[in-house]
């Protein structure tokens, strides 16, 4: 209890320090996707910081519906922090305020429920998602359209809903915990979206790593990285998940932890060391963070481009654009690596978007709690994709992967959303088939 009280005091002091640094110049408004979409002062970082300052000056606890709503209107993309001339750290202020609010009992029950569910051990969560997948197939896909339930859904706004398909058996159930026999051993952190919704992305990543000659460990007990819980302010659950990640992946014998999702890579390399900074597991968390490699960075460092076909051949598959995930571009400063790989593909042409840094509007749970604002934000991304006239849009973040899919579904666009690992794997498979045919 005393430790909690001290931590709360430190958090409040840190928050006040950031608020004091903000001079209310409003530069954050120009770069904030939420402010651009809604046009109201509380949507921008300046409005949030002004409200927090007034709240604390009045000696009030950080709770209440109005404060919940305002603090919830943030993607945590980091554009405000990156563009603040005074180094105020508005994103960090929102994160701190959310964690203080949650600790003071102000976390909304819907977010508490979501945080609880995301924090379950994978073995406890899998049966729930399998049941949800069964229900999804029954209602959304397998009932004949003339059945009453489908017709009733179609006549309402629910009929317009898009949801990613849940795909059992899940990724970690499909594979042994070790693959390949290469001289260098790496570990794979799959993340929740790949596990439940996109096993094909995990499969492609494994295929690439195997073709490159690595031995890949896939710890079967791995679960959530904790980014969702942390984003909602539920620091105790985020810390619990962080300790589990460190227990599963802090192995001396591995050279790298390869992460195909940019948001998970950000959390493993930046978030977890920060959460566990004063924890006994802090030193192990920092050692683990030093080994974390987002997939595109790892592929480039390991000379994956040298494995790709050198000639374009007859099977050109169109033009691709790259969508920069906020956690990768702004959070980790990684922009060039994915582009170098895409430009190295011979089956596709690369085309840069007018505004490659545009947010997709996903923002963790932002799209869940603010669907209209998220749709407005993603509309700008949709316009840039339409203008570019590409066949595929590629990303390295599974949150963006979902956000882009929903955006294109609503926009009735036939542009495919792909993960970088899938395209590299397709190219390697194409090269292998060509070699087999030439060899007779």
Coordinates of C-alpha atoms in Angstrom, one line a residue:
X1 CA 0.0 0.0 0.0
X2 CA 2.8 2.4 0.9
X3 CA 4.6 1.5 -2.4
X4 CA 1.4 2.3 -4.3
X5 CA 1.1 5.6 -2.5
X6 CA 4.6 6.6 -3.3
X7 CA 4.2 5.6 -7.0
X8 CA 1.0 7.7 -7.2
X9 CA 2.8 10.6 -5.7
X10 CA 5.7 10.3 -8.2
X11 CA 3.2 10.0 -11.1
X12 CA 1.3 13.2 -10.0
X13 CA 4.6 15.1 -9.7
X14 CA 5.7 14.0 -13.1
X15 CA 2.3 14.9 -14.6
X16 CA 2.5 18.4 -13.0
X17 CA 6.0 18.8 -14.3
X18 CA 4.8 18.1 -17.9
X19 CA 1.8 20.4 -17.5
X20 CA 4.1 23.2 -16.2
X21 CA 6.2 22.8 -19.3
X22 CA 3.3 23.2 -21.7
X23 CA 3.1 26.9 -22.8
X24 CA -0.3 26.3 -24.6
X25 CA 1.1 27.4 -28.0
X26 CA -1.2 25.1 -29.9
X27 CA 1.4 23.6 -32.2
X28 CA 0.0 20.2 -31.3
X29 CA -3.3 21.0 -32.8
X30 CA -1.9 21.1 -36.3
X31 CA -0.6 17.6 -36.1
X32 CA -3.3 15.9 -34.0
X33 CA -5.4 13.5 -36.1
X34 CA -8.2 13.6 -33.5
X35 CA -8.3 17.4 -33.5
X36 CA -8.3 17.4 -37.3
X37 CA -11.3 15.0 -37.3
X38 CA -13.4 16.7 -34.6
X39 CA -12.2 20.3 -34.5
X40 CA -12.8 20.8 -30.8
X41 CA -10.2 22.0 -28.3
X42 CA -10.5 19.0 -25.9
X43 CA -9.6 16.7 -28.8
X44 CA -6.2 18.3 -29.0
X45 CA -3.3 17.8 -26.6
X46 CA -3.4 21.5 -25.5
X47 CA -7.1 21.1 -24.5
X48 CA -6.4 18.0 -22.5
X49 CA -3.4 19.5 -20.7
X50 CA -5.4 22.7 -19.9
X51 CA -8.2 20.6 -18.4
X52 CA -5.8 18.5 -16.4
X53 CA -4.1 21.6 -15.1
X54 CA -7.4 23.1 -14.0
X55 CA -8.5 19.8 -12.4
X56 CA -5.3 19.4 -10.3
X57 CA -5.2 23.1 -9.4
X58 CA -8.7 22.6 -7.9
X59 CA -7.4 19.7 -5.9
X60 CA -9.7 17.2 -7.5
X61 CA -9.1 13.5 -8.0
X62 CA -8.7 12.4 -11.6
X63 CA -12.1 10.9 -12.1
X64 CA -15.4 11.7 -13.5
X65 CA -17.2 11.1 -16.8
X66 CA -16.1 14.4 -18.5
X67 CA -12.5 13.8 -17.8
X68 CA -12.8 10.1 -18.9
X69 CA -14.2 11.2 -22.2
X70 CA -11.6 13.9 -22.9
X71 CA -8.6 11.6 -22.0
X72 CA -10.1 8.8 -24.0
X73 CA -10.0 11.1 -27.2
X74 CA -6.4 10.3 -27.8
X75 CA -4.7 7.8 -30.2
X76 CA -1.4 8.0 -28.2
X77 CA 0.2 8.3 -31.6
X78 CA 2.9 10.7 -30.2
X79 CA 2.6 13.4 -32.9
X80 CA 2.1 16.1 -30.2
X81 CA 5.2 15.1 -28.3
X82 CA 7.3 14.9 -31.5
X83 CA 6.2 18.4 -32.6
X84 CA 6.2 20.2 -29.2
X85 CA 8.8 23.0 -29.3
X86 CA 9.0 23.0 -25.5
X87 CA 9.4 19.2 -25.1
X88 CA 6.3 19.0 -23.0
X89 CA 5.5 15.4 -23.7
X90 CA 1.7 15.6 -24.1
X91 CA 1.3 11.9 -25.0
X92 CA 3.2 11.0 -21.9
X93 CA 0.9 13.3 -19.9
X94 CA -2.2 11.6 -21.2
X95 CA -0.7 8.2 -20.4
X96 CA 0.1 9.3 -16.9
X97 CA -3.3 10.8 -16.3
X98 CA -5.0 7.7 -17.5
X99 CA -2.9 5.5 -15.1
X100 CA -3.6 7.9 -12.2
X101 CA -7.3 7.9 -13.1
X102 CA -7.4 4.1 -13.2
X103 CA -5.6 3.9 -9.9
X104 CA -8.1 6.3 -8.3
X105 CA -10.9 4.1 -9.5
X106 CA -11.9 6.2 -12.5
X107 CA -11.4 3.7 -15.2
X108 CA -14.7 3.1 -17.2
X109 CA -16.2 -0.4 -16.6
X110 CA -16.1 -1.1 -20.3
X111 CA -12.3 -0.5 -20.3
X112 CA -11.8 -2.5 -17.1
X113 CA -13.6 -5.4 -18.7
X114 CA -11.6 -5.2 -21.9
X115 CA -8.4 -4.9 -19.9
X116 CA -9.3 -7.9 -17.8
X117 CA -10.0 -10.0 -20.9
X118 CA -6.8 -9.0 -22.7
X119 CA -4.8 -9.8 -19.6
X120 CA -6.0 -13.4 -19.3
X121 CA -3.5 -16.1 -19.9
X122 CA -3.7 -17.3 -23.5
X123 CA -4.9 -20.8 -22.4
X124 CA -7.8 -19.2 -20.6
X125 CA -8.6 -16.8 -23.4
X126 CA -8.5 -19.2 -26.4
X127 CA -11.8 -21.0 -25.5
X128 CA -13.6 -17.7 -25.4
X129 CA -12.3 -16.7 -28.8
X130 CA -13.1 -20.1 -30.3
X131 CA -16.7 -19.7 -29.0
X132 CA -16.8 -16.2 -30.5
X133 CA -15.4 -17.6 -33.8
X134 CA -18.2 -20.2 -33.9
X135 CA -20.8 -17.6 -33.3
X136 CA -19.3 -15.4 -35.9
X137 CA -19.3 -18.1 -38.6
X138 CA -22.8 -19.0 -37.7
X139 CA -24.3 -15.5 -37.9
X140 CA -22.1 -13.7 -40.3
X141 CA -21.0 -16.3 -42.8
X142 CA -22.7 -19.7 -42.7
X143 CA -26.4 -19.0 -42.2
X144 CA -28.2 -18.7 -45.6
X145 CA -29.0 -15.1 -46.4
X146 CA -32.8 -15.8 -46.4
X147 CA -32.8 -16.8 -42.8
X148 CA -34.5 -14.3 -40.5
X149 CA -31.6 -13.4 -38.3
X150 CA -29.4 -12.4 -41.2
X151 CA -32.1 -10.4 -42.7
X152 CA -32.8 -8.6 -39.5
X153 CA -29.1 -7.8 -39.1
X154 CA -28.9 -6.6 -42.6
X155 CA -31.8 -4.2 -42.0
X156 CA -29.9 -2.5 -39.2
X157 CA -26.6 -0.7 -38.7
X158 CA -25.3 -4.1 -37.5
X159 CA -25.5 -5.2 -41.1
X160 CA -22.8 -2.7 -42.0
X161 CA -20.4 -3.9 -39.3
X162 CA -17.1 -5.3 -40.2
X163 CA -15.2 -7.6 -38.0
X164 CA -12.0 -9.5 -38.7
X165 CA -12.6 -13.3 -39.1
X166 CA -11.5 -15.3 -36.1
X167 CA -9.4 -18.2 -37.4
X168 CA -9.1 -21.3 -35.3
X169 CA -7.0 -23.3 -34.8
X170 CA -5.0 -20.4 -33.6
X171 CA -1.5 -19.7 -34.7
X172 CA 0.3 -20.9 -31.6
X173 CA -1.7 -24.1 -31.8
X174 CA -0.6 -24.8 -35.3
X175 CA 3.1 -25.0 -34.6
X176 CA 5.6 -26.8 -32.5
X177 CA 7.6 -24.6 -30.1
X178 CA 10.8 -25.0 -32.2
X179 CA 11.3 -24.8 -35.9
X180 CA 14.4 -25.3 -38.1
X181 CA 18.0 -26.3 -37.1
X182 CA 20.0 -23.3 -38.1
X183 CA 23.2 -22.2 -36.2
X184 CA 21.6 -19.0 -35.0
X185 CA 18.6 -19.2 -32.7
X186 CA 15.9 -16.5 -32.5
X187 CA 12.5 -16.4 -30.8
X188 CA 9.2 -15.3 -32.4
X189 CA 6.7 -13.1 -30.5
X190 CA 3.5 -13.5 -32.4
X191 CA 1.1 -11.1 -30.6
X192 CA -2.7 -11.4 -30.2
X193 CA -3.8 -10.4 -33.7
X194 CA -1.6 -12.8 -35.5
X195 CA -2.5 -15.6 -33.0
X196 CA -6.3 -15.1 -33.4
X197 CA -7.0 -13.3 -36.6
X198 CA -4.0 -13.6 -39.0
X199 CA -2.2 -16.9 -38.6
X200 CA -1.1 -16.5 -42.3
X201 CA 1.1 -13.6 -41.3
X202 CA 2.8 -15.6 -38.6
X203 CA 3.1 -18.5 -41.0
X204 CA 4.8 -16.3 -43.6
X205 CA 7.1 -14.9 -41.0
X206 CA 8.1 -18.4 -39.9
X207 CA 8.6 -19.4 -43.5
X208 CA 11.0 -16.5 -44.1
X209 CA 13.0 -17.1 -41.0
X210 CA 13.3 -20.8 -41.8
X211 CA 14.4 -20.1 -45.4
X212 CA 17.0 -17.7 -44.0
X213 CA 18.4 -20.6 -41.9
X214 CA 17.4 -19.6 -38.4
X215 CA 16.3 -21.9 -35.6
X216 CA 13.1 -20.4 -34.3
X217 CA 11.8 -20.8 -30.8
X218 CA 8.1 -20.1 -30.4
X219 CA 7.3 -20.1 -26.6
X220 CA 3.8 -21.7 -26.4
X221 CA 2.7 -19.8 -23.3
X222 CA 3.2 -16.4 -24.8
X223 CA 0.3 -14.0 -24.6
X224 CA -0.5 -10.3 -24.8
X225 CA 2.4 -7.7 -24.7
X226 CA 0.2 -5.5 -22.5
X227 CA 0.0 -2.5 -24.8
X228 CA -3.8 -2.4 -24.7
X229 CA -3.9 -2.5 -20.9
X230 CA -1.3 0.2 -20.7
X231 CA -3.0 2.4 -23.2
X232 CA -6.2 2.3 -21.1
X233 CA -4.2 3.2 -18.0
X234 CA -4.4 -0.2 -16.3
X235 CA -0.8 -0.2 -15.3
X236 CA -1.0 -3.1 -12.7
X237 CA -2.3 -5.5 -15.4
X238 CA 0.2 -4.2 -18.0
X239 CA 3.0 -4.8 -15.5
X240 CA 1.7 -8.4 -14.9
X241 CA 1.7 -9.1 -18.6
X242 CA 5.1 -7.5 -19.0
X243 CA 6.6 -9.8 -16.3
X244 CA 5.1 -12.8 -18.3
X245 CA 6.7 -11.6 -21.5
X246 CA 10.1 -11.3 -19.7
X247 CA 9.7 -14.8 -18.2
X248 CA 8.9 -16.3 -21.6
X249 CA 11.5 -14.5 -23.7
X250 CA 14.5 -13.5 -21.6
X251 CA 16.6 -16.4 -22.8
X252 CA 20.3 -16.1 -23.0
X253 CA 20.6 -18.6 -25.9
X254 CA 18.6 -16.4 -28.4
X255 CA 20.2 -13.8 -30.6
X256 CA 17.0 -11.8 -31.2
X257 CA 13.3 -11.7 -30.5
X258 CA 11.7 -11.1 -33.9
X259 CA 8.3 -9.3 -33.7
X260 CA 6.2 -9.0 -36.9
X261 CA 3.8 -6.4 -35.2
X262 CA 5.2 -2.9 -34.9
X263 CA 3.0 -2.1 -31.8
X264 CA 4.1 -5.2 -30.0
X265 CA 7.7 -4.4 -30.9
X266 CA 7.3 -0.9 -29.5
X267 CA 5.9 -2.3 -26.3
X268 CA 8.6 -5.0 -25.9
X269 CA 11.5 -2.7 -26.6
X270 CA 10.2 0.6 -25.1
X271 CA 7.1 0.0 -23.0
X272 CA 8.1 -3.0 -20.9
X273 CA 11.4 -1.6 -19.6
X274 CA 9.6 1.5 -18.6
X275 CA 6.8 -0.3 -16.8
X276 CA 9.3 -2.6 -15.0
X277 CA 11.9 0.1 -14.3
X278 CA 11.6 -0.2 -10.5
X279 CA 10.6 -3.9 -10.6
X280 CA 13.1 -6.7 -9.6
X281 CA 12.6 -7.9 -13.2
X282 CA 13.7 -4.6 -14.6
X283 CA 17.3 -5.6 -15.5
X284 CA 16.0 -8.7 -17.4
X285 CA 13.4 -6.5 -19.2
X286 CA 16.2 -4.2 -20.4
X287 CA 18.3 -7.1 -21.6
X288 CA 15.3 -8.5 -23.5
X289 CA 14.5 -5.0 -25.0
X290 CA 18.0 -4.9 -26.5
X291 CA 17.2 -8.1 -28.4
X292 CA 13.8 -7.1 -29.8
X293 CA 13.8 -6.7 -33.6
X294 CA 10.8 -5.5 -35.6
X295 CA 10.6 -7.8 -38.6
X296 CA 11.6 -5.3 -41.3
X297 CA 14.7 -4.2 -39.3
X298 CA 15.7 -7.8 -38.7
X299 CA 15.3 -8.8 -42.3
X300 CA 17.4 -5.9 -43.5
X301 CA 20.1 -6.5 -40.9
X302 CA 20.3 -10.2 -41.9
X303 CA 20.6 -9.4 -45.6
X304 CA 17.2 -10.9 -46.6
X305 CA 17.3 -8.8 -49.8
X306 CA 20.0 -11.0 -51.1
X307 CA 17.7 -13.9 -51.1
X308 CA 15.0 -12.3 -53.2
X309 CA 14.7 -12.9 -57.0
X310 CA 16.8 -10.6 -59.2
X311 CA 14.6 -10.5 -62.2
X312 CA 11.0 -9.2 -62.4
X313 CA 9.8 -12.0 -64.7
X314 CA 6.3 -12.3 -66.1
X315 CA 4.4 -12.5 -62.8
X316 CA 4.2 -8.8 -61.9
X317 CA 1.5 -8.4 -59.3
X318 CA 0.9 -4.7 -59.4
X319 CA 1.7 -1.6 -57.3
X320 CA 2.0 -1.4 -53.5
X321 CA 2.0 1.5 -51.1
X322 CA 3.4 1.4 -47.6
X323 CA 1.4 2.7 -44.5
X324 CA 3.7 3.9 -41.7
X325 CA 2.5 2.6 -38.3
X326 CA 2.6 5.3 -35.6
X327 CA 4.4 3.0 -33.2
X328 CA 7.1 2.2 -35.7
X329 CA 7.6 5.6 -37.5
X330 CA 7.0 8.0 -34.6
X331 CA 7.6 5.7 -31.6
X332 CA 10.8 3.9 -32.9
X333 CA 11.9 6.2 -35.8
X334 CA 11.8 3.3 -38.3
X335 CA 10.7 4.4 -41.7
X336 CA 13.3 3.4 -44.3
X337 CA 13.7 -0.3 -43.5
X338 CA 10.3 -1.5 -44.7
X339 CA 10.5 0.7 -47.8
X340 CA 13.9 -0.7 -48.7
X341 CA 12.5 -4.2 -48.6
X342 CA 9.4 -3.3 -50.6
X343 CA 11.5 -1.7 -53.3
X344 CA 13.6 -4.9 -53.4
X345 CA 10.6 -7.0 -54.4
X346 CA 10.6 -7.9 -58.1
X347 CA 6.9 -8.9 -58.3
X348 CA 5.6 -5.5 -57.3
X349 CA 6.2 -1.8 -58.0
X350 CA 6.4 0.6 -55.0
X351 CA 4.6 3.9 -54.9
X352 CA 4.9 6.4 -52.1
X353 CA 1.7 7.9 -50.7
X354 CA 1.2 11.7 -50.6
X355 CA 1.1 11.5 -46.8
X356 CA 2.7 8.3 -45.7
X357 CA 2.6 9.3 -42.0
X358 CA -1.2 9.7 -42.0
X359 CA -2.8 7.7 -39.1
X360 CA -5.3 4.9 -39.9
X361 CA -7.4 5.8 -36.8
X362 CA -7.0 2.5 -35.1
X363 CA -5.1 3.6 -31.9
X364 CA -5.4 0.5 -29.9
X365 CA -9.0 0.6 -28.5
X366 CA -9.7 4.1 -29.9
X367 CA -11.7 2.7 -32.8
X368 CA -13.7 0.6 -30.4
X369 CA -14.8 3.6 -28.2
X370 CA -14.8 6.3 -30.8
X371 CA -15.9 4.7 -34.1
X372 CA -17.1 7.9 -35.8
X373 CA -13.9 9.8 -35.0
X374 CA -11.8 6.9 -36.1
X375 CA -13.8 6.6 -39.4
X376 CA -13.2 10.3 -40.0
X377 CA -9.5 10.0 -39.4
X378 CA -9.2 6.9 -41.7
X379 CA -11.1 8.8 -44.4
X380 CA -8.0 10.9 -45.1
X381 CA -5.9 7.8 -45.4
X382 CA -8.5 6.3 -47.8
X383 CA -8.3 9.4 -50.0
X384 CA -4.5 9.1 -50.3
X385 CA -4.8 5.4 -51.3
X386 CA -7.4 6.2 -53.9
X387 CA -5.2 8.9 -55.3
X388 CA -2.2 6.6 -55.5
X389 CA -4.2 3.9 -57.4
X390 CA -2.4 1.0 -55.9
X391 CA -3.4 -2.7 -55.8
X392 CA -2.1 -3.4 -52.3
X393 CA -1.3 -1.4 -49.1
X394 CA 1.4 -2.9 -46.9
X395 CA 2.0 -2.4 -43.2
X396 CA 4.0 -4.0 -40.4
X397 CA 1.5 -3.3 -37.6
X398 CA -1.4 -5.7 -36.9
X399 CA -3.5 -2.8 -35.4
X400 CA -3.1 -0.9 -38.6
X401 CA -3.8 -4.1 -40.5
X402 CA -7.2 -4.2 -38.9
X403 CA -7.9 -0.5 -39.2
X404 CA -7.0 -0.5 -42.9
X405 CA -9.1 -3.5 -43.6
X406 CA -12.2 -1.9 -42.0
X407 CA -11.5 1.4 -43.7
X408 CA -11.3 -0.3 -47.2
X409 CA -14.4 -2.4 -46.4
X410 CA -16.4 0.7 -45.6
X411 CA -15.0 2.5 -48.6
X412 CA -15.9 -0.5 -50.9
X413 CA -12.3 -0.5 -52.2
X414 CA -10.7 -3.6 -53.7
X415 CA -7.3 -2.7 -52.5
X416 CA -5.8 -5.6 -50.5
X417 CA -4.2 -5.1 -47.1
X418 CA -1.0 -7.1 -46.8
X419 CA 1.7 -7.6 -44.2
X420 CA 5.3 -7.1 -45.2
X421 CA 6.2 -10.6 -44.2
X422 CA 3.6 -12.1 -46.5
X423 CA 5.1 -10.3 -49.6
X424 CA 8.6 -11.4 -48.8
X425 CA 7.5 -15.0 -48.3
X426 CA 5.6 -15.0 -51.6
X427 CA 8.7 -13.8 -53.4
X428 CA 10.9 -16.4 -51.8
X429 CA 8.4 -19.1 -52.7
X430 CA 8.2 -17.8 -56.2
X431 CA 12.0 -18.1 -56.5
X432 CA 11.9 -21.6 -55.1
X433 CA 9.3 -22.7 -57.6
X434 CA 11.3 -21.1 -60.5
X435 CA 14.4 -23.0 -59.3
X436 CA 12.5 -26.3 -59.1
X437 CA 11.2 -25.9 -62.6
X438 CA 14.6 -25.0 -64.0
X439 CA 16.1 -28.0 -62.3
X440 CA 13.5 -30.2 -64.0

